[in-house]
Amino acid sequence: MEKIAPLIKRALPHVGAILLFLVVNSLFFYPQFEGLQTSQYDSVEGVGKNQEVWDHRRATGEEALWTNSIFVGMPSFYNGLRYDNYLTYVEDILQLFFNRPIGFFMVYMVVFYFSMLFMKLKPLEAMLSAVAFGMATNNIILYDSGHMSKVGTIMYSPFMIAGLYLLVR
């Protein structure tokens, strides 16, 4: 028990930060608990773009690597192609097993929080900056409009920046 107490004391700010992120996201995106979602017009439009790839998957059981549904044709890895990898499990953990939007904005905040800790910010400073980063207007607008590739890129970019910072240091 004597060895566990210091670990618990060191973990408390981080557990508190994650709970704060959960509360902020749950309050801001409360309609998700009632089954409501934003329309995300780009995602709705994407259903039509992805239909050819999905139909091919259903008919053959294989992934289509090209689609003629967009422009004059393009590789389907931009849309509709299914990737099977283990990183989805890591993302589920970062999202605390919540669906979007709460899960996505949890990732925004958790990734930014730990990135700031890697850069030697104090937990309180990292916590407040993570909430500010997660709830930045641009992030909400990009999510609402359905620009999910941009959302995913911005979501994990703090890890890349922190990694570069640590590399240079």
PDB file of N, CA and C in Angstrom, residues 14-15 17-18 21 94 108-120 126 130 158-159 162 166:
ATOM      1  N   HIS A  14      -4.161  13.639 -13.737  1.00  0.00           N
ATOM      2  CA  HIS A  14      -4.467  13.123 -15.073  1.00  0.00           C
ATOM      3  C   HIS A  14      -5.878  12.533 -15.125  1.00  0.00           C
ATOM      4  N   VAL A  15      -6.256  11.831 -14.076  1.00  0.00           N
ATOM      5  CA  VAL A  15      -7.627  11.308 -13.998  1.00  0.00           C
ATOM      6  C   VAL A  15      -8.613  12.470 -13.936  1.00  0.00           C
ATOM      7  N   ALA A  17      -8.164  15.442 -15.165  1.00  0.00           N
ATOM      8  CA  ALA A  17      -8.211  16.075 -16.488  1.00  0.00           C
ATOM      9  C   ALA A  17      -9.147  15.305 -17.414  1.00  0.00           C
ATOM     10  N   ILE A  18      -9.027  14.004 -17.421  1.00  0.00           N
ATOM     11  CA  ILE A  18      -9.873  13.193 -18.304  1.00  0.00           C
ATOM     12  C   ILE A  18     -11.337  13.314 -17.890  1.00  0.00           C
ATOM     13  N   PHE A  21     -12.558  16.618 -19.183  1.00  0.00           N
ATOM     14  CA  PHE A  21     -12.823  16.529 -20.617  1.00  0.00           C
ATOM     15  C   PHE A  21     -14.159  15.835 -20.871  1.00  0.00           C
ATOM     16  N   LEU A  94      -8.905   5.973 -26.613  1.00  0.00           N
ATOM     17  CA  LEU A  94      -8.789   7.427 -26.500  1.00  0.00           C
ATOM     18  C   LEU A  94     -10.156   8.096 -26.491  1.00  0.00           C
ATOM     19  N   TYR A 108      -9.404  14.864 -29.210  1.00  0.00           N
ATOM     20  CA  TYR A 108      -8.779  16.186 -29.335  1.00  0.00           C
ATOM     21  C   TYR A 108      -8.121  16.582 -28.013  1.00  0.00           C
ATOM     22  N   MET A 109      -8.889  16.483 -26.954  1.00  0.00           N
ATOM     23  CA  MET A 109      -8.424  16.983 -25.661  1.00  0.00           C
ATOM     24  C   MET A 109      -7.371  16.079 -25.028  1.00  0.00           C
ATOM     25  N   VAL A 110      -7.575  14.782 -25.081  1.00  0.00           N
ATOM     26  CA  VAL A 110      -6.621  13.854 -24.462  1.00  0.00           C
ATOM     27  C   VAL A 110      -5.265  13.928 -25.170  1.00  0.00           C
ATOM     28  N   VAL A 111      -5.276  13.928 -26.481  1.00  0.00           N
ATOM     29  CA  VAL A 111      -4.028  14.001 -27.243  1.00  0.00           C
ATOM     30  C   VAL A 111      -3.309  15.317 -26.960  1.00  0.00           C
ATOM     31  N   PHE A 112      -4.046  16.422 -26.950  1.00  0.00           N
ATOM     32  CA  PHE A 112      -3.416  17.714 -26.689  1.00  0.00           C
ATOM     33  C   PHE A 112      -2.891  17.774 -25.260  1.00  0.00           C
ATOM     34  N   TYR A 113      -3.643  17.247 -24.312  1.00  0.00           N
ATOM     35  CA  TYR A 113      -3.221  17.236 -22.905  1.00  0.00           C
ATOM     36  C   TYR A 113      -1.889  16.514 -22.742  1.00  0.00           C
ATOM     37  N   PHE A 114      -1.800  15.303 -23.263  1.00  0.00           N
ATOM     38  CA  PHE A 114      -0.562  14.550 -23.108  1.00  0.00           C
ATOM     39  C   PHE A 114       0.585  15.171 -23.906  1.00  0.00           C
ATOM     40  N   SER A 115       0.275  15.778 -25.033  1.00  0.00           N
ATOM     41  CA  SER A 115       1.316  16.466 -25.798  1.00  0.00           C
ATOM     42  C   SER A 115       1.888  17.633 -24.999  1.00  0.00           C
ATOM     43  N   MET A 116       1.026  18.359 -24.323  1.00  0.00           N
ATOM     44  CA  MET A 116       1.501  19.474 -23.503  1.00  0.00           C
ATOM     45  C   MET A 116       2.310  18.984 -22.302  1.00  0.00           C
ATOM     46  N   LEU A 117       1.933  17.847 -21.745  1.00  0.00           N
ATOM     47  CA  LEU A 117       2.726  17.268 -20.659  1.00  0.00           C
ATOM     48  C   LEU A 117       4.104  16.856 -21.157  1.00  0.00           C
ATOM     49  N   PHE A 118       4.166  16.319 -22.375  1.00  0.00           N
ATOM     50  CA  PHE A 118       5.464  15.970 -22.959  1.00  0.00           C
ATOM     51  C   PHE A 118       6.331  17.209 -23.126  1.00  0.00           C
ATOM     52  N   MET A 119       5.681  18.361 -23.342  1.00  0.00           N
ATOM     53  CA  MET A 119       6.424  19.612 -23.511  1.00  0.00           C
ATOM     54  C   MET A 119       6.669  20.310 -22.178  1.00  0.00           C
ATOM     55  N   LYS A 120       6.438  19.597 -21.080  1.00  0.00           N
ATOM     56  CA  LYS A 120       6.759  20.058 -19.723  1.00  0.00           C
ATOM     57  C   LYS A 120       5.823  21.130 -19.181  1.00  0.00           C
ATOM     58  N   ALA A 126      -1.852  22.305 -18.929  1.00  0.00           N
ATOM     59  CA  ALA A 126      -2.113  21.383 -20.032  1.00  0.00           C
ATOM     60  C   ALA A 126      -3.613  21.089 -20.145  1.00  0.00           C
ATOM     61  N   ALA A 130      -5.866  22.111 -23.285  1.00  0.00           N
ATOM     62  CA  ALA A 130      -6.494  21.019 -24.034  1.00  0.00           C
ATOM     63  C   ALA A 130      -7.980  21.284 -24.261  1.00  0.00           C
ATOM     64  N   PRO A 158      -1.151  17.264 -32.506  1.00  0.00           N
ATOM     65  CA  PRO A 158      -0.353  17.616 -31.327  1.00  0.00           C
ATOM     66  C   PRO A 158       0.693  16.558 -30.960  1.00  0.00           C
ATOM     67  N   PHE A 159       0.392  15.279 -31.194  1.00  0.00           N
ATOM     68  CA  PHE A 159       1.398  14.240 -30.940  1.00  0.00           C
ATOM     69  C   PHE A 159       2.599  14.422 -31.860  1.00  0.00           C
ATOM     70  N   ALA A 162       4.549  17.484 -30.624  1.00  0.00           N
ATOM     71  CA  ALA A 162       5.263  17.141 -29.388  1.00  0.00           C
ATOM     72  C   ALA A 162       6.446  16.226 -29.687  1.00  0.00           C
ATOM     73  N   LEU A 166      10.286  17.048 -28.818  1.00  0.00           N
ATOM     74  CA  LEU A 166      11.163  16.161 -28.045  1.00  0.00           C
ATOM     75  C   LEU A 166      12.393  15.766 -28.847  1.00  0.00           C
TER      76      LEU A 166
END
